[in-house]
GROMACS .gro file of C-alpha atoms in nm:
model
  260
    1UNK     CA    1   4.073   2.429  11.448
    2UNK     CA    2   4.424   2.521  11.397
    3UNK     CA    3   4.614   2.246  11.221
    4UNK     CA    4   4.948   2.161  11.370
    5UNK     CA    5   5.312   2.241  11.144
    6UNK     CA    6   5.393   1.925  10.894
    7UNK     CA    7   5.727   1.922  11.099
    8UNK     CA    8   5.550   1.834  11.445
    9UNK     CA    9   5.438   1.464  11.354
   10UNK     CA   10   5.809   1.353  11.336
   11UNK     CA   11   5.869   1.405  11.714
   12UNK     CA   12   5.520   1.285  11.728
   13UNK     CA   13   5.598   0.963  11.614
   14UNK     CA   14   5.912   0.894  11.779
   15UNK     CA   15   5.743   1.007  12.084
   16UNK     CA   16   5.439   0.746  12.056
   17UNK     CA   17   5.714   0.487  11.964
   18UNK     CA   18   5.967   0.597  12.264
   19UNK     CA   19   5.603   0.512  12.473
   20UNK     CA   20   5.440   0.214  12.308
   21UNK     CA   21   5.700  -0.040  12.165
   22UNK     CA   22   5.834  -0.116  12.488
   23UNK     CA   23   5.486  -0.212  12.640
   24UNK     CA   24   5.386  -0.384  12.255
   25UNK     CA   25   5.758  -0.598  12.300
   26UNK     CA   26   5.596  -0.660  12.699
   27UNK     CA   27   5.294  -0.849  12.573
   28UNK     CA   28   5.424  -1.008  12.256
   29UNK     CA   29   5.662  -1.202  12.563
   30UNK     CA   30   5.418  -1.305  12.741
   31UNK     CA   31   5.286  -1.668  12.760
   32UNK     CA   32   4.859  -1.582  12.734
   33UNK     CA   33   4.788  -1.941  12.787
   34UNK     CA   34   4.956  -1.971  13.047
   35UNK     CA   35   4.853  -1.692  13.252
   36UNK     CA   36   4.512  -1.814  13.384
   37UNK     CA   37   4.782  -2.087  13.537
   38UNK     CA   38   5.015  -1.827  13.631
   39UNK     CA   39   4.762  -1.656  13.856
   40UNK     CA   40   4.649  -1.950  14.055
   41UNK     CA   41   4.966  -2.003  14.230
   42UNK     CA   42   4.954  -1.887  14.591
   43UNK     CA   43   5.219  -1.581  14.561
   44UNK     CA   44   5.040  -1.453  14.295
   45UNK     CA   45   4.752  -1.442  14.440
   46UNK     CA   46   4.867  -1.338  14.769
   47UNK     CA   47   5.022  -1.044  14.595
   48UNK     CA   48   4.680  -0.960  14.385
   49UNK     CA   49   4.486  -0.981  14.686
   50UNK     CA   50   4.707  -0.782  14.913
   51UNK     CA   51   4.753  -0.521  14.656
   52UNK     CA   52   4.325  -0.474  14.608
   53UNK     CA   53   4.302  -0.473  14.941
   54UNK     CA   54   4.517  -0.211  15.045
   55UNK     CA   55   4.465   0.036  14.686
   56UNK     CA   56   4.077  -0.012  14.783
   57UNK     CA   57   4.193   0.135  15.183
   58UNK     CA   58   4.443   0.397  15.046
   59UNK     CA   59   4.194   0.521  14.760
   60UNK     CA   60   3.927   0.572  15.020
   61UNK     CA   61   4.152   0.785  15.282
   62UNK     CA   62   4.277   0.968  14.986
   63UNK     CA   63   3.896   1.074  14.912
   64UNK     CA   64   3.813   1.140  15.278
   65UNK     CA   65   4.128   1.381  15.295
   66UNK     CA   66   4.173   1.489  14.943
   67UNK     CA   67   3.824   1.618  14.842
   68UNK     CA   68   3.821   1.855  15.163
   69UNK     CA   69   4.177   1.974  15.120
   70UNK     CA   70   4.106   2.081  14.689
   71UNK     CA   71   3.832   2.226  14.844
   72UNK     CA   72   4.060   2.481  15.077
   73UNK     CA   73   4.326   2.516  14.851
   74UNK     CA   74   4.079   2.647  14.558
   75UNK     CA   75   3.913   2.887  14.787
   76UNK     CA   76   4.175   3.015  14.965
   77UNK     CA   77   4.312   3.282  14.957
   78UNK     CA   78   4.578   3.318  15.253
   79UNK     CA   79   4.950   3.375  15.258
   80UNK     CA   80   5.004   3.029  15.290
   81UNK     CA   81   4.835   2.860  14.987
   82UNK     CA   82   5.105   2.897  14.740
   83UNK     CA   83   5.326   2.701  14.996
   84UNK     CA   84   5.081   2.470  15.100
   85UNK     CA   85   4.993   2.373  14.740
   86UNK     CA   86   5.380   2.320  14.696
   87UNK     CA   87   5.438   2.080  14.980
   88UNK     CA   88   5.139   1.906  14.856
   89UNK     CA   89   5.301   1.896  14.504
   90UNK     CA   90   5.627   1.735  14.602
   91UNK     CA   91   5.550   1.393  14.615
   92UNK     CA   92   5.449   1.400  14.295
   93UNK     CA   93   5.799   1.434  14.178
   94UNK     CA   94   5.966   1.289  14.472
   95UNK     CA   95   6.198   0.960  14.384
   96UNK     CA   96   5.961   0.677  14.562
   97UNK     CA   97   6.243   0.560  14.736
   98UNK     CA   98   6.351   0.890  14.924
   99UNK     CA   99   5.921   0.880  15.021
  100UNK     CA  100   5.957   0.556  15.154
  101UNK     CA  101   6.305   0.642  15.382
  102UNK     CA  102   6.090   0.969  15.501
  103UNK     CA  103   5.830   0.785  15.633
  104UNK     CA  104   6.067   0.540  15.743
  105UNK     CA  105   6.216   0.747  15.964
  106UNK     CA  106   5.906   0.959  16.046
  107UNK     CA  107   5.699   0.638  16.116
  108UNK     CA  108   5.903   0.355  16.155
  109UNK     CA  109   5.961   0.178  16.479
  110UNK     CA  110   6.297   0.420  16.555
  111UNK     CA  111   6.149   0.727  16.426
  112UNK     CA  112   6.031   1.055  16.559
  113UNK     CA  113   5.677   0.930  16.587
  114UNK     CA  114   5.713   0.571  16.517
  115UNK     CA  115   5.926   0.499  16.861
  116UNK     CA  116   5.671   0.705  17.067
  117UNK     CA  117   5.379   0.450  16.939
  118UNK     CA  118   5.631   0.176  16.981
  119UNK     CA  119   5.627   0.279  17.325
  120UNK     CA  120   5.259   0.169  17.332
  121UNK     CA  121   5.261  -0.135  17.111
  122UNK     CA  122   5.175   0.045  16.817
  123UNK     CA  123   5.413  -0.082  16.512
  124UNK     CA  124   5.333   0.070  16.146
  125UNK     CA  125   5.638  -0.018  15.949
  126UNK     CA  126   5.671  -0.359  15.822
  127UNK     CA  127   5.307  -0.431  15.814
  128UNK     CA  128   5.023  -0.399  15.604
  129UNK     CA  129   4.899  -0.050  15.759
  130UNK     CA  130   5.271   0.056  15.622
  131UNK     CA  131   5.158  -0.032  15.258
  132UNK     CA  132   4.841   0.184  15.296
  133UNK     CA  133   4.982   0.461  15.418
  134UNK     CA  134   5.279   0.436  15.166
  135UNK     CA  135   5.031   0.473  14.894
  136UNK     CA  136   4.831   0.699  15.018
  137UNK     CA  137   5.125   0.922  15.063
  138UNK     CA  138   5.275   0.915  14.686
  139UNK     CA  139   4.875   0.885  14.544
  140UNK     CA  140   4.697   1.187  14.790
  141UNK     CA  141   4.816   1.460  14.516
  142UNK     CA  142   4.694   1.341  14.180
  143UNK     CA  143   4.366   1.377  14.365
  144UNK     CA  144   4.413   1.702  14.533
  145UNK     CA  145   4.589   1.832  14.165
  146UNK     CA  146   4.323   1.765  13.990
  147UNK     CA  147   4.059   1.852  14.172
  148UNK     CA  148   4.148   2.174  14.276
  149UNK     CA  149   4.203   2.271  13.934
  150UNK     CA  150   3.843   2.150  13.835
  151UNK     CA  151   3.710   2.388  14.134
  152UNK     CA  152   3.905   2.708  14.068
  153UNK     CA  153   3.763   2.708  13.721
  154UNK     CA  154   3.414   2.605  13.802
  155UNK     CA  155   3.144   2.896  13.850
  156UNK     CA  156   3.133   3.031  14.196
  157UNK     CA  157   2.796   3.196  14.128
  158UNK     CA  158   2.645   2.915  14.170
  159UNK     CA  159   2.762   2.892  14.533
  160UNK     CA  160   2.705   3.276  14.632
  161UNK     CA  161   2.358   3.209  14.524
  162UNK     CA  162   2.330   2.906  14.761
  163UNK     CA  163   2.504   3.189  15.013
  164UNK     CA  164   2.251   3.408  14.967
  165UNK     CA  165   1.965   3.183  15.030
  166UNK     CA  166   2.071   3.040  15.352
  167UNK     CA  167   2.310   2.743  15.287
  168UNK     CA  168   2.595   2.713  15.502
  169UNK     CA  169   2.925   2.646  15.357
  170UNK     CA  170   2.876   2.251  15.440
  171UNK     CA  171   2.553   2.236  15.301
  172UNK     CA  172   2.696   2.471  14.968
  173UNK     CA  173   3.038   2.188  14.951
  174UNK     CA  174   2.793   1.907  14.943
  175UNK     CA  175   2.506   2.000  14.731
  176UNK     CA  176   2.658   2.264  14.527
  177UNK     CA  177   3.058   2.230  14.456
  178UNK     CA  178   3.122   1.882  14.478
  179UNK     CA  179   2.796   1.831  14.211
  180UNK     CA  180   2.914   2.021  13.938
  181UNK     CA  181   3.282   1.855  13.966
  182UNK     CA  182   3.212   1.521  13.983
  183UNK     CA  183   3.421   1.436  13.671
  184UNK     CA  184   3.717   1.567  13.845
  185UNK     CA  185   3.674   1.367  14.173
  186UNK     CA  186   3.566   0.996  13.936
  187UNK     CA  187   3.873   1.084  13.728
  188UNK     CA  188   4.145   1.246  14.020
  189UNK     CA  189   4.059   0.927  14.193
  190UNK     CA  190   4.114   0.701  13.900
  191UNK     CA  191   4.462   0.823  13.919
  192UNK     CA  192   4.529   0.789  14.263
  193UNK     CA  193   4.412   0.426  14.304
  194UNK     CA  194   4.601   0.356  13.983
  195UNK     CA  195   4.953   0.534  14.145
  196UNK     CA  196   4.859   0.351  14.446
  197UNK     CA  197   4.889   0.029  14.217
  198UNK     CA  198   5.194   0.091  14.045
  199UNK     CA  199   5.391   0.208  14.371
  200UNK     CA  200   5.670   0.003  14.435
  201UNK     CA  201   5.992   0.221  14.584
  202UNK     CA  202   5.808   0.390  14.921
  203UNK     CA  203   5.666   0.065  14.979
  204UNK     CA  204   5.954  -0.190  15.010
  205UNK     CA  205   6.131   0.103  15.176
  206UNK     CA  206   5.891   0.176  15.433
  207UNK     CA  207   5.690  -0.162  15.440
  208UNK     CA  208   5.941  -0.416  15.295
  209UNK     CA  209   5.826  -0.729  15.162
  210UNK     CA  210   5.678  -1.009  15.332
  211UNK     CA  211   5.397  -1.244  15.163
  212UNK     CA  212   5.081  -1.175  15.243
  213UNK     CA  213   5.159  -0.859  15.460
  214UNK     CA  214   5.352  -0.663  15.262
  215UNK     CA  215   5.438  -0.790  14.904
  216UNK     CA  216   5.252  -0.613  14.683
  217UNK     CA  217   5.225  -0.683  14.288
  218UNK     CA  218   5.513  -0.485  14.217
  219UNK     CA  219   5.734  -0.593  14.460
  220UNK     CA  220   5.640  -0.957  14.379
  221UNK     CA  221   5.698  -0.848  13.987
  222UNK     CA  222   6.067  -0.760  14.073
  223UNK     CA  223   6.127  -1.030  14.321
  224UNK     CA  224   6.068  -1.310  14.003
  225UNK     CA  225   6.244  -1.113  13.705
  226UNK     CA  226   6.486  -1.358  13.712
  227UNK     CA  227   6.354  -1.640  13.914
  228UNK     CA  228   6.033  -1.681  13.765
  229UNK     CA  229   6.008  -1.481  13.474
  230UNK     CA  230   5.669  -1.621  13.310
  231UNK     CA  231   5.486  -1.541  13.655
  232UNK     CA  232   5.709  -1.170  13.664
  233UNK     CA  233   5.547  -1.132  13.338
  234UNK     CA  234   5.196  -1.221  13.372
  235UNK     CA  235   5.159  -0.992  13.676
  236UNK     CA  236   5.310  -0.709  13.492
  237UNK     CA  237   5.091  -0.751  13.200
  238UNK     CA  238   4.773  -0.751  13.493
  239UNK     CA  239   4.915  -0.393  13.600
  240UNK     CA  240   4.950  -0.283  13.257
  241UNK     CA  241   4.564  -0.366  13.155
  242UNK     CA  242   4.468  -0.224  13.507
  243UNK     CA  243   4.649   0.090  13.455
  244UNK     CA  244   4.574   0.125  13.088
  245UNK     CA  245   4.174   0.088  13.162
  246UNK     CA  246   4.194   0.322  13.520
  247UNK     CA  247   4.376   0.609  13.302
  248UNK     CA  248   4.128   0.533  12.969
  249UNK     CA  249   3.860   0.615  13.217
  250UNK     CA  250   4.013   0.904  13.333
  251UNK     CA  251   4.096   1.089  13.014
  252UNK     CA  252   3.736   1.050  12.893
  253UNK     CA  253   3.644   1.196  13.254
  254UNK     CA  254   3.840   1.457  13.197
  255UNK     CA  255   3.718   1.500  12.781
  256UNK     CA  256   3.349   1.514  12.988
  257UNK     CA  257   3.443   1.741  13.231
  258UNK     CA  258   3.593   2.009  12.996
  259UNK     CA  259   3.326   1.998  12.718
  260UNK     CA  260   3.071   2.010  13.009
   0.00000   0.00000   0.00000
């Protein structure tokens, strides 16, 4: 194994620093005895509750929709893949505000499809359904990313043998591709359900903040920064551990998945 230059650990370290010292000064504030205290007042838990409830939702649809679509955008090999695996890209790097104003005005109770189910008594912004889709929205490509990745580079001999002695490509998908990158879907989905956590911006844009319906753990988090900053606290340091576990799973998916 190729050593790295002397010179690269200085940018190393700064970089580790730039990354942990913040999130070391984040629980050295906190009050741990207090926490267990913290959490059993009824916004909290109205905001932990609302937020498993709605990641669990959002990290299901994101499966349902973004297992089949890695799927297509591995294998295919049309005009319109580059473009398609652009637009689904962009929300990756989208600010999570300017997601929540396009679904706002895409889905909201004045926009272009939002007023049509308005029509019918259909309301999605400002409600829990809101949330979901929010995070499914910012979360769908850190499955799809991944995933399709994991598929272009596994070994399609395996399914033009399963071609060649009668499966169909639903029966190949099934028993065949989605086998042999499992790794990639446990640890893609880790990712999503932990973006779905952390999103904040798309979600008091599009869904706002109400208690129970709407206020997440992050919105709750910057509603008490100054108000009630031992409760702010205590939630954040619940998303950190959440977060830090969700993407320690991942990256040993991942170590898995490339050694395998």
């Amino acid at each position: 194994m190729t050593r790295p230059p002397a010179w690269a650990w200085a940018p190393f370290a700064l970089a580790l620093g730039i990354l942990v010292i913040p999130l070391a000064g984040l629980l050295a504030t906190v009050s741990w005895s207090q926490i267990p205290e913290l959490l059993a007042r009824p916004t909290a838990r109205d905001a932990l509750g609302l937020s498993i409830r709605t990641c669990l939702a959002s990290t299901v649809v994101v499966m349902l929709l973004g297992i089949p679509a890695a799927h297509i955008l591995a294998r295919s090999r049309a005009w319109w893949t580059p473009w398609a695996r652009t637009l689904v890209t962009v929300p990756m790097v989208l600010p999570p505000v300017v997601a929540g104003m396009a679904l706002l005005v895409t889905l909201g109770r004045r926009g272009l499809i939002g007023e049509k189910l308005d029509a019918f008594g259909l309301q999605i912004g400002f409600t829990t359904i809101a949330v979901v889709i929010a995070q499914v929205f910012v979360s769908l490509p850190f499955l799809i990313v991944a995933l399709e990745g994991a598929i272009r580079a596994s070994d399609r001999r395996l399914e033009r043998a399963a071609a060649l002695l009668g499966a169909g490509p639903t029966r190949t998908f099934l028993q065949v591709t989605l086998p042999t990158v499992l790794p990639a879907i446990a640890s893609g989905t880790a990712l999503a359900f932990a973006r779905s956590l952390g999103e904040f911006g798309a979600t008091i844009t599009f869904a706002g903040s109400l208690q129970g319906v709407t206020r997440t753990v992050p919105l709750e988090i910057y509603l008490l920064r100054e108000s009630d900053s031992e409760l702010s606290m205590a939630l954040a340091v619940i998303l950190l551990g959440v977060a830090a576990v969700v993407v320690g799973i991942s990256m040993r998916l991942q170590v898995r998945s490339s050694h395998d």
